[in-house]
Amino acid sequence: MFCHSLVKIVFLVFFCFANTCSGASDDFIKTSCGATRYPDLCYQTLSAYASSIQKNPLQLANAALNVTLESAESTSNSVLNMLKAHNLSPKEAGAISDCVENMKDSVDELRESLMTMTDLEGPDFNMKMSNIQTWVSAALTDEDTCMDGFEGNAMNGKVKNTIRSYIEKVAQLTSNALALINKVA
C-alpha cells in the first residue's frame, strides 16, 4: 500500500512539473514569437516543439530554422511540380523556372544555416552567427525574388495565386526564423 501511494505521489509531482514546464515553455515561445513579424504563424508552427525548446533561445531559433527548411523544401517541390504539370505560357514557364532556381538557392542557404547552428561552440561564435544571419537573409531575398516574377497581369491567376501563397508562407517563416536568430546573435 505504501509503495502504491508513493508511486502515485511521484507520478503527481512529475505530472505537475511536466505541465508547469510545458506551460512555461509555451509562454516562452509565445513571448518570443511576439517579437517576429508574423507572431501567430510563429507560435502555431513552434508550439509543438515546446518540450525540446523549453526556455532556450538557441533551441527556439533552431526549431524555427528546421520548420522553415521543411517548408522551403516542400514549396520548392510543389513549384517544380507545377512547372511539370501545367500547360503554361512561355512567360509563366519562365517565371516558374526562375522561381524553382530561387527556391533551390533558398533551401541551400537554409541548410547551410542549420548545419552551422549545430556547431556554434568556440571563439568564432559571432562569425558563425553572422554567417547564419547572412544566409537566412539571402534565403528571404531569394523567396522575394521568386514572388517578383509573378507581378503583372500576363499570368494565369490560379497559377500565380497558388505559387504566391506557397512562397509567401515560406517567406513569413523565414522572416520569423531570422528574427529569432537575431535575438540569439
Short mmCIF file of C-alpha atoms in Angstrom, two decimals:
data_model
loop_
_atom_site.label_atom_id
_atom_site.label_comp_id
_atom_site.label_asym_id
_atom_site.label_seq_id
_atom_site.Cartn_x
_atom_site.Cartn_y
_atom_site.Cartn_z
CA MET A 1 0.00 0.00 0.00
CA PHE A 2 2.81 2.41 0.88
CA CYS A 3 4.61 1.68 -2.41
CA HIS A 4 1.43 2.28 -4.40
CA SER A 5 0.85 5.63 -2.64
CA LEU A 6 4.48 6.62 -3.20
CA VAL A 7 4.16 5.84 -6.91
CA LYS A 8 1.01 8.00 -7.07
CA ILE A 9 2.80 10.88 -5.35
CA VAL A 10 5.84 10.62 -7.63
CA PHE A 11 3.54 10.49 -10.66
CA LEU A 12 1.58 13.54 -9.48
CA VAL A 13 4.73 15.51 -8.80
CA PHE A 14 6.13 14.57 -12.21
CA PHE A 15 2.81 15.35 -13.92
CA CYS A 16 2.57 18.75 -12.24
CA PHE A 17 6.22 19.53 -13.03
CA ALA A 18 5.81 18.47 -16.66
CA ASN A 19 2.72 20.61 -17.08
CA THR A 20 4.39 23.58 -15.39
CA CYS A 21 7.45 23.22 -17.62
CA SER A 22 5.28 22.83 -20.68
CA GLY A 23 3.31 25.92 -19.70
CA ALA A 24 6.49 27.90 -19.09
CA SER A 25 7.94 26.72 -22.42
CA ASP A 26 4.71 27.61 -24.13
CA ASP A 27 4.78 31.10 -22.59
CA PHE A 28 8.42 31.50 -23.62
CA ILE A 29 7.56 30.60 -27.23
CA LYS A 30 4.55 32.92 -27.28
CA THR A 31 6.56 35.81 -25.85
CA SER A 32 9.48 35.20 -28.22
CA CYS A 33 7.16 34.96 -31.21
CA GLY A 34 5.74 38.34 -30.24
CA ALA A 35 8.98 39.89 -31.49
CA THR A 36 8.52 38.47 -35.01
CA ARG A 37 6.62 39.97 -37.97
CA TYR A 38 4.20 37.02 -38.02
CA PRO A 39 3.68 36.09 -34.36
CA ASP A 40 0.61 33.89 -34.86
CA LEU A 41 2.34 31.79 -37.53
CA CYS A 42 5.45 31.64 -35.35
CA TYR A 43 3.57 30.33 -32.35
CA GLN A 44 1.43 27.97 -34.44
CA THR A 45 4.48 26.34 -36.05
CA LEU A 46 6.75 26.23 -32.99
CA SER A 47 4.48 25.41 -30.04
CA ALA A 48 4.57 21.71 -30.93
CA TYR A 49 8.29 21.79 -30.08
CA ALA A 50 7.83 23.28 -26.59
CA SER A 51 9.27 20.25 -24.79
CA SER A 52 12.54 20.41 -26.73
CA ILE A 53 12.73 24.22 -26.79
CA GLN A 54 11.89 24.76 -23.13
CA LYS A 55 13.22 28.29 -22.45
CA ASN A 56 16.27 28.13 -24.67
CA PRO A 57 16.50 30.88 -27.33
CA LEU A 58 19.03 28.86 -29.34
CA GLN A 59 16.72 25.83 -29.41
CA LEU A 60 13.84 28.10 -30.43
CA ALA A 61 15.86 29.57 -33.31
CA ASN A 62 16.97 26.08 -34.32
CA ALA A 63 13.37 24.81 -34.33
CA ALA A 64 12.27 27.83 -36.37
CA LEU A 65 15.04 27.16 -38.88
CA ASN A 66 14.05 23.47 -39.11
CA VAL A 67 10.38 24.34 -39.71
CA THR A 68 11.42 26.90 -42.32
CA LEU A 69 13.69 24.46 -44.13
CA GLU A 70 10.96 21.79 -44.24
CA SER A 71 8.50 24.32 -45.65
CA ALA A 72 11.02 25.62 -48.19
CA GLU A 73 11.79 22.08 -49.41
CA SER A 74 8.10 21.27 -49.70
CA THR A 75 7.39 24.53 -51.51
CA SER A 76 10.31 24.02 -53.87
CA ASN A 77 8.95 20.59 -54.79
CA SER A 78 5.41 21.96 -55.24
CA VAL A 79 6.61 24.75 -57.53
CA LEU A 80 8.69 22.28 -59.55
CA ASN A 81 5.64 20.03 -59.91
CA MET A 82 3.59 22.99 -61.14
CA LEU A 83 6.21 23.60 -63.80
CA LYS A 84 5.87 20.00 -64.96
CA ALA A 85 2.11 19.58 -64.60
CA HIS A 86 0.53 22.55 -66.35
CA ASN A 87 0.16 23.88 -69.84
CA LEU A 88 1.88 27.15 -69.25
CA SER A 89 2.53 30.16 -71.39
CA PRO A 90 6.20 30.87 -72.06
CA LYS A 91 6.08 33.79 -69.61
CA GLU A 92 4.57 31.59 -66.87
CA ALA A 93 7.04 28.78 -67.53
CA GLY A 94 9.93 31.25 -67.37
CA ALA A 95 8.73 32.79 -64.11
CA ILE A 96 8.15 29.38 -62.53
CA SER A 97 11.53 28.11 -63.74
CA ASP A 98 13.23 31.17 -62.21
CA CYS A 99 11.27 30.60 -59.02
CA VAL A 100 12.41 26.97 -58.87
CA GLU A 101 16.03 28.15 -59.06
CA ASN A 102 15.46 30.80 -56.39
CA MET A 103 13.84 28.23 -54.11
CA LYS A 104 16.75 25.81 -54.61
CA ASP A 105 19.11 28.58 -53.55
CA SER A 106 16.90 29.37 -50.56
CA VAL A 107 16.86 25.71 -49.49
CA ASP A 108 20.66 25.51 -49.81
CA GLU A 109 21.13 28.64 -47.69
CA LEU A 110 18.74 27.38 -45.03
CA ARG A 111 20.53 24.00 -44.94
CA GLU A 112 23.89 25.71 -44.55
CA SER A 113 22.46 27.80 -41.71
CA LEU A 114 21.08 24.75 -39.96
CA MET A 115 24.37 22.89 -40.25
CA THR A 116 26.23 25.85 -38.82
CA MET A 117 23.70 26.14 -35.97
CA THR A 118 24.75 22.69 -34.77
CA ASP A 119 28.32 23.87 -34.17
CA LEU A 120 28.28 27.28 -32.53
CA GLU A 121 30.82 26.47 -29.82
CA GLY A 122 34.14 28.18 -29.66
CA PRO A 123 35.62 31.61 -30.10
CA ASP A 124 34.13 32.08 -33.59
CA PHE A 125 30.51 32.16 -32.34
CA ASN A 126 29.98 35.72 -33.61
CA MET A 127 31.34 34.91 -37.06
CA LYS A 128 29.16 31.81 -37.33
CA MET A 129 26.06 33.70 -36.20
CA SER A 130 26.84 36.43 -38.72
CA ASN A 131 27.07 33.80 -41.47
CA ILE A 132 23.75 32.29 -40.39
CA GLN A 133 22.10 35.72 -40.43
CA THR A 134 23.52 36.38 -43.91
CA TRP A 135 22.34 33.04 -45.30
CA VAL A 136 18.85 33.34 -43.83
CA SER A 137 18.60 36.91 -45.14
CA ALA A 138 19.70 35.67 -48.57
CA ALA A 139 17.07 32.91 -48.42
CA LEU A 140 14.43 35.55 -47.72
CA THR A 141 15.70 37.63 -50.66
CA ASP A 142 15.52 34.56 -52.93
CA GLU A 143 11.93 33.96 -51.87
CA ASP A 144 11.01 37.60 -52.51
CA THR A 145 12.72 37.46 -55.91
CA CYS A 146 10.67 34.38 -56.74
CA MET A 147 7.45 36.26 -55.99
CA ASP A 148 8.58 39.24 -58.08
CA GLY A 149 8.41 37.04 -61.17
CA PHE A 150 4.65 36.80 -60.78
CA GLU A 151 3.89 40.52 -60.94
CA GLY A 152 1.61 41.80 -63.68
CA ASN A 153 -1.47 40.50 -65.43
CA ALA A 154 0.13 38.29 -68.09
CA MET A 155 -0.07 35.29 -65.76
CA ASN A 156 -2.81 32.74 -65.22
CA GLY A 157 -4.47 33.93 -62.00
CA LYS A 158 -4.76 30.45 -60.47
CA VAL A 159 -1.11 29.53 -61.12
CA LYS A 160 0.09 32.93 -59.94
CA ASN A 161 -2.01 32.89 -56.77
CA THR A 162 -1.11 29.30 -55.88
CA ILE A 163 2.62 29.88 -56.20
CA ARG A 164 2.45 33.22 -54.41
CA SER A 165 0.59 31.62 -51.48
CA TYR A 166 3.27 28.90 -51.19
CA ILE A 167 6.14 31.37 -51.36
CA GLU A 168 4.52 33.90 -49.03
CA LYS A 169 4.21 31.31 -46.27
CA VAL A 170 7.85 30.26 -46.63
CA ALA A 171 8.93 33.92 -46.66
CA GLN A 172 6.94 34.54 -43.47
CA LEU A 173 8.53 31.52 -41.78
CA THR A 174 11.97 32.67 -42.94
CA SER A 175 11.34 36.16 -41.61
CA ASN A 176 10.30 34.71 -38.25
CA ALA A 177 13.35 32.44 -38.12
CA LEU A 178 15.62 35.39 -38.89
CA ALA A 179 14.05 37.44 -36.09
CA LEU A 180 14.61 34.60 -33.60
CA ILE A 181 18.17 34.07 -34.84
CA ASN A 182 18.85 37.79 -34.45
CA LYS A 183 17.80 37.53 -30.78
CA VAL A 184 20.38 34.78 -30.23
CA ALA A 185 23.13 36.70 -32.02
#
